Amino acid sequence: MNAAAPIAAAPIAPATTAPAPATTAELRDSVGGLWNALIEHPFPAGLADASLPLERFRFYVTQNLLYLPDYARMLAVGASRSPDGVVLAEYTEALVNIVQVEIPQNERMLATVLDLAGPGPAREGIRAPATVAYTSWLLSVAANGDANDIAAALLPCAWSYGEIARGLATGAVEHPVYSGWIAFFASEAYDAVVTTLRDSFDRELAAMPEPARRRAADIFVTGCRLERQFWDQGFTGSTWPDLAY
């Protein structure tokens, strides 16, 4: 897929630095306009009105299937570092959701897109720059952080997807692929997974000392930035320069 000019960046309000966020809602608020840049990104908006070319969605799903196994591995490490049985069960539930529900759902979507749009070039199956950056960072947090660091890293993806889809669900046009994406992430079942993750992390944040909450905020904002890069990559179809032509 050819590289395209980057989409114009929306103005981002600077993140606040004090006091350190003490709840997940405060974490979200601390990133300022960056959160809205995720919720209002033109890629998911193109799913709602069916204006996104299928070739771009094929590229996105192919890259997502390279991303999700490493996201699952981070969850597995989080489970291994859980301080108690409750957090262990919560991480395990999220891991099972990725491995047994979300990855198969992406595989089904890709199969449908391939039927409709045909196969893409081989370069679509090579980890593109934003995919490399995001998965490498997730695994770095998993290798070097504790369970709370991992929770802060996983929340931007899980939380923003649900909020995006719920916002798009009303008024979205029918589409053989895009309607399923919106329905999946707008579902009560998916919302329950995110709510569990948020509730768990709210409990942990309340007990964290200031430096740990500050570190969680830094991790969360990096996750949001990488989420935006991943959406940008799917929207523009950008890949490595040597693969673009």
CSV table of C-alpha atoms in Angstrom, one decimal:
chain,number,residue,atom,x,y,z
A,1,MET,CA,0.0,0.0,0.0
A,2,ASN,CA,1.5,3.3,-1.0
A,3,ALA,CA,2.5,5.8,1.6
A,4,ALA,CA,0.3,8.9,1.8
A,5,ALA,CA,0.7,12.4,3.2
A,6,PRO,CA,0.0,12.4,6.9
A,7,ILE,CA,-3.4,13.7,8.0
A,8,ALA,CA,-3.4,17.1,9.6
A,9,ALA,CA,-2.9,16.8,13.4
A,10,ALA,CA,-5.7,18.3,15.5
A,11,PRO,CA,-4.5,20.8,18.1
A,12,ILE,CA,-3.8,19.0,21.4
A,13,ALA,CA,-4.2,20.8,24.7
A,14,PRO,CA,-1.2,20.2,27.0
A,15,ALA,CA,-1.6,17.5,29.6
A,16,THR,CA,-1.9,18.6,33.2
A,17,THR,CA,1.0,17.8,35.6
A,18,ALA,CA,-0.6,18.4,39.0
A,19,PRO,CA,-2.1,16.9,40.9
A,20,ALA,CA,-1.5,13.3,39.7
A,21,PRO,CA,-4.7,11.6,38.5
A,22,ALA,CA,-6.3,9.5,41.2
A,23,THR,CA,-9.0,7.9,39.1
A,24,THR,CA,-9.3,6.6,35.5
A,25,ALA,CA,-11.6,9.4,34.7
A,26,GLU,CA,-8.9,11.9,35.8
A,27,LEU,CA,-6.4,9.9,33.7
A,28,ARG,CA,-8.6,10.4,30.7
A,29,ASP,CA,-9.1,14.1,31.4
A,30,SER,CA,-5.3,14.6,32.0
A,31,VAL,CA,-4.5,14.0,28.3
A,32,GLY,CA,-6.7,16.9,27.2
A,33,GLY,CA,-7.6,17.0,23.6
A,34,LEU,CA,-5.7,13.9,22.8
A,35,TRP,CA,-8.6,11.8,24.0
A,36,ASN,CA,-11.0,13.6,21.7
A,37,ALA,CA,-8.6,13.1,18.8
A,38,LEU,CA,-9.1,9.4,19.3
A,39,ILE,CA,-12.9,9.5,19.7
A,40,GLU,CA,-13.3,11.8,16.7
A,41,HIS,CA,-10.6,10.2,14.5
A,42,PRO,CA,-11.6,10.1,10.8
A,43,PHE,CA,-10.8,6.3,10.5
A,44,PRO,CA,-13.7,5.1,12.8
A,45,ALA,CA,-15.8,7.9,11.5
A,46,GLY,CA,-15.4,6.4,8.0
A,47,LEU,CA,-16.7,3.1,9.4
A,48,ALA,CA,-19.9,4.8,10.5
A,49,ASP,CA,-20.7,6.5,7.2
A,50,ALA,CA,-19.1,3.6,5.2
A,51,SER,CA,-16.8,6.1,3.4
A,52,LEU,CA,-13.6,4.3,4.4
A,53,PRO,CA,-12.2,2.3,1.5
A,54,LEU,CA,-12.2,-1.4,2.1
A,55,GLU,CA,-8.5,-1.6,1.2
A,56,ARG,CA,-7.7,0.7,4.1
A,57,PHE,CA,-9.8,-1.4,6.5
A,58,ARG,CA,-8.0,-4.6,5.2
A,59,PHE,CA,-4.7,-3.0,6.0
A,60,TYR,CA,-5.9,-1.9,9.5
A,61,VAL,CA,-7.3,-5.4,10.4
A,62,THR,CA,-4.1,-7.1,9.1
A,63,GLN,CA,-2.0,-4.9,11.3
A,64,ASN,CA,-4.4,-5.3,14.2
A,65,LEU,CA,-3.9,-9.0,14.0
A,66,LEU,CA,-0.2,-8.4,14.3
A,67,TYR,CA,-0.8,-6.1,17.3
A,68,LEU,CA,-3.4,-8.1,19.3
A,69,PRO,CA,-1.2,-11.1,20.2
A,70,ASP,CA,1.4,-8.8,21.9
A,71,TYR,CA,-1.5,-7.0,23.6
A,72,ALA,CA,-2.5,-10.4,24.9
A,73,ARG,CA,1.0,-11.2,26.0
A,74,MET,CA,1.1,-8.0,28.0
A,75,LEU,CA,-2.2,-9.0,29.7
A,76,ALA,CA,-0.7,-12.4,30.5
A,77,VAL,CA,2.3,-10.8,32.2
A,78,GLY,CA,-0.1,-8.5,34.1
A,79,ALA,CA,-1.9,-11.7,35.4
A,80,SER,CA,1.4,-13.1,36.5
A,81,ARG,CA,2.2,-10.0,38.5
A,82,SER,CA,-1.3,-9.5,40.0
A,83,PRO,CA,-1.1,-8.8,43.7
A,84,ASP,CA,-4.2,-10.8,44.6
A,85,GLY,CA,-6.7,-13.3,43.3
A,86,VAL,CA,-9.2,-10.6,42.3
A,87,VAL,CA,-6.8,-8.8,40.0
A,88,LEU,CA,-5.6,-12.1,38.7
A,89,ALA,CA,-9.1,-13.0,37.7
A,90,GLU,CA,-9.7,-9.6,36.1
A,91,TYR,CA,-6.5,-9.9,34.0
A,92,THR,CA,-7.4,-13.4,33.0
A,93,GLU,CA,-10.9,-12.4,31.9
A,94,ALA,CA,-9.4,-9.6,29.7
A,95,LEU,CA,-6.8,-12.0,28.3
A,96,VAL,CA,-9.5,-14.6,27.4
A,97,ASN,CA,-11.5,-11.9,25.7
A,98,ILE,CA,-8.6,-11.0,23.5
A,99,VAL,CA,-7.6,-14.6,22.6
A,100,GLN,CA,-11.0,-16.3,22.3
A,101,VAL,CA,-13.2,-13.4,21.2
A,102,GLU,CA,-11.4,-10.4,19.8
A,103,ILE,CA,-8.7,-12.1,17.7
A,104,PRO,CA,-11.3,-14.5,16.1
A,105,GLN,CA,-13.6,-11.6,15.4
A,106,ASN,CA,-10.8,-9.8,13.6
A,107,GLU,CA,-10.0,-12.9,11.6
A,108,ARG,CA,-13.6,-13.2,10.5
A,109,MET,CA,-13.7,-9.5,9.5
A,110,LEU,CA,-10.5,-9.9,7.5
A,111,ALA,CA,-12.0,-13.0,5.7
A,112,THR,CA,-15.1,-11.0,4.8
A,113,VAL,CA,-13.0,-8.0,3.5
A,114,LEU,CA,-10.8,-10.4,1.4
A,115,ASP,CA,-14.0,-11.8,-0.1
A,116,LEU,CA,-15.2,-8.2,-1.0
A,117,ALA,CA,-12.0,-6.5,-1.9
A,118,GLY,CA,-9.6,-9.3,-2.7
A,119,PRO,CA,-6.2,-9.9,-1.2
A,120,GLY,CA,-3.8,-7.0,-0.6
A,121,PRO,CA,-0.1,-6.7,-1.4
A,122,ALA,CA,2.3,-8.7,0.6
A,123,ARG,CA,3.6,-5.5,2.4
A,124,GLU,CA,0.3,-5.3,4.2
A,125,GLY,CA,1.3,-8.3,6.2
A,126,ILE,CA,4.6,-6.8,7.4
A,127,ARG,CA,4.5,-4.9,10.7
A,128,ALA,CA,4.2,-1.2,9.7
A,129,PRO,CA,5.9,1.6,11.7
A,130,ALA,CA,3.1,2.4,14.1
A,131,THR,CA,2.5,-1.3,14.7
A,132,VAL,CA,6.2,-1.9,15.6
A,133,ALA,CA,6.2,1.2,17.8
A,134,TYR,CA,3.0,0.2,19.7
A,135,THR,CA,3.8,-3.5,20.2
A,136,SER,CA,7.4,-2.9,21.2
A,137,TRP,CA,6.2,-0.4,23.8
A,138,LEU,CA,3.6,-2.7,25.2
A,139,LEU,CA,6.1,-5.5,25.6
A,140,SER,CA,8.6,-3.1,27.2
A,141,VAL,CA,6.0,-2.0,29.7
A,142,ALA,CA,5.3,-5.7,30.4
A,143,ALA,CA,8.9,-6.5,30.8
A,144,ASN,CA,9.9,-3.6,33.1
A,145,GLY,CA,6.7,-2.5,34.8
A,146,ASP,CA,4.4,-3.8,37.5
A,147,ALA,CA,0.7,-4.8,37.2
A,148,ASN,CA,-0.4,-1.2,37.6
A,149,ASP,CA,2.0,0.0,34.8
A,150,ILE,CA,0.5,-2.7,32.6
A,151,ALA,CA,-3.1,-1.6,33.5
A,152,ALA,CA,-2.2,2.0,32.5
A,153,ALA,CA,-0.8,0.8,29.2
A,154,LEU,CA,-3.8,-1.4,28.2
A,155,LEU,CA,-6.5,1.1,29.1
A,156,PRO,CA,-6.2,3.6,26.2
A,157,CYS,CA,-6.9,0.9,23.6
A,158,ALA,CA,-9.7,-1.0,25.4
A,159,TRP,CA,-11.4,2.1,26.7
A,160,SER,CA,-11.3,4.3,23.7
A,161,TYR,CA,-12.6,1.5,21.3
A,162,GLY,CA,-15.7,1.1,23.4
A,163,GLU,CA,-16.3,4.9,23.6
A,164,ILE,CA,-15.7,5.3,19.9
A,165,ALA,CA,-18.1,2.5,18.9
A,166,ARG,CA,-20.9,3.6,21.3
A,167,GLY,CA,-20.7,7.1,19.8
A,168,LEU,CA,-20.9,5.7,16.3
A,169,ALA,CA,-23.7,3.1,16.9
A,170,THR,CA,-26.6,5.5,16.5
A,171,GLY,CA,-27.0,6.6,12.9
A,172,ALA,CA,-24.3,4.3,11.4
A,173,VAL,CA,-25.2,3.1,8.0
A,174,GLU,CA,-25.4,-0.6,7.3
A,175,HIS,CA,-22.2,-2.2,5.9
A,176,PRO,CA,-21.2,-5.8,5.5
A,177,VAL,CA,-18.1,-5.4,7.6
A,178,TYR,CA,-18.1,-2.0,9.3
A,179,SER,CA,-21.5,-2.6,11.0
A,180,GLY,CA,-20.0,-5.7,12.8
A,181,TRP,CA,-17.0,-3.7,14.0
A,182,ILE,CA,-19.2,-1.0,15.5
A,183,ALA,CA,-21.6,-3.6,17.0
A,184,PHE,CA,-18.9,-5.6,18.6
A,185,PHE,CA,-17.2,-2.7,20.5
A,186,ALA,CA,-20.5,-1.0,21.3
A,187,SER,CA,-21.9,-4.2,22.9
A,188,GLU,CA,-22.7,-4.6,26.6
A,189,ALA,CA,-20.4,-7.5,26.8
A,190,TYR,CA,-17.4,-5.5,25.6
A,191,ASP,CA,-18.4,-2.6,27.9
A,192,ALA,CA,-18.5,-5.0,30.8
A,193,VAL,CA,-14.8,-6.0,30.2
A,194,VAL,CA,-13.7,-2.3,30.0
A,195,THR,CA,-15.7,-1.5,33.1
A,196,THR,CA,-14.0,-4.3,35.1
A,197,LEU,CA,-10.6,-3.0,34.0
A,198,ARG,CA,-11.5,0.6,34.9
A,199,ASP,CA,-13.0,-0.4,38.3
A,200,SER,CA,-9.9,-2.5,39.1
A,201,PHE,CA,-7.5,0.3,38.2
A,202,ASP,CA,-9.6,2.8,40.1
A,203,ARG,CA,-9.0,0.8,43.3
A,204,GLU,CA,-5.3,0.6,42.6
A,205,LEU,CA,-5.0,4.3,41.8
A,206,ALA,CA,-6.7,5.3,45.1
A,207,ALA,CA,-4.0,3.4,47.0
A,208,MET,CA,-1.0,4.5,45.0
A,209,PRO,CA,1.6,7.0,46.2
A,210,GLU,CA,2.0,10.2,44.2
A,211,PRO,CA,5.1,9.0,42.2
A,212,ALA,CA,3.3,5.8,41.1
A,213,ARG,CA,0.2,7.7,40.0
A,214,ARG,CA,2.5,10.1,38.1
A,215,ARG,CA,4.1,7.2,36.3
A,216,ALA,CA,0.7,5.7,35.5
A,217,ALA,CA,-0.3,9.0,33.9
A,218,ASP,CA,2.8,9.1,31.8
A,219,ILE,CA,2.2,5.6,30.6
A,220,PHE,CA,-1.5,6.3,29.8
A,221,VAL,CA,-0.7,9.4,27.7
A,222,THR,CA,1.9,7.4,25.7
A,223,GLY,CA,-0.7,4.7,25.1
A,224,CYS,CA,-3.1,7.4,23.8
A,225,ARG,CA,-0.4,8.8,21.5
A,226,LEU,CA,0.3,5.3,20.1
A,227,GLU,CA,-3.4,4.7,19.6
A,228,ARG,CA,-3.6,7.8,17.6
A,229,GLN,CA,-0.6,6.8,15.5
A,230,PHE,CA,-2.2,3.4,14.8
A,231,TRP,CA,-5.4,5.1,13.6
A,232,ASP,CA,-3.4,7.5,11.5
A,233,GLN,CA,-1.5,4.6,9.9
A,234,GLY,CA,-4.7,2.8,9.0
A,235,PHE,CA,-6.3,5.9,7.6
A,236,THR,CA,-3.3,6.9,5.4
A,237,GLY,CA,-2.1,3.4,4.6
A,238,SER,CA,1.4,4.4,5.5
A,239,THR,CA,4.1,1.8,5.7
A,240,TRP,CA,7.9,1.7,5.5
A,241,PRO,CA,9.4,3.9,2.7
A,242,ASP,CA,11.1,0.9,1.0
A,243,LEU,CA,7.8,-1.0,0.8
A,244,ALA,CA,5.7,1.9,-0.4
A,245,TYR,CA,6.4,1.6,-4.1
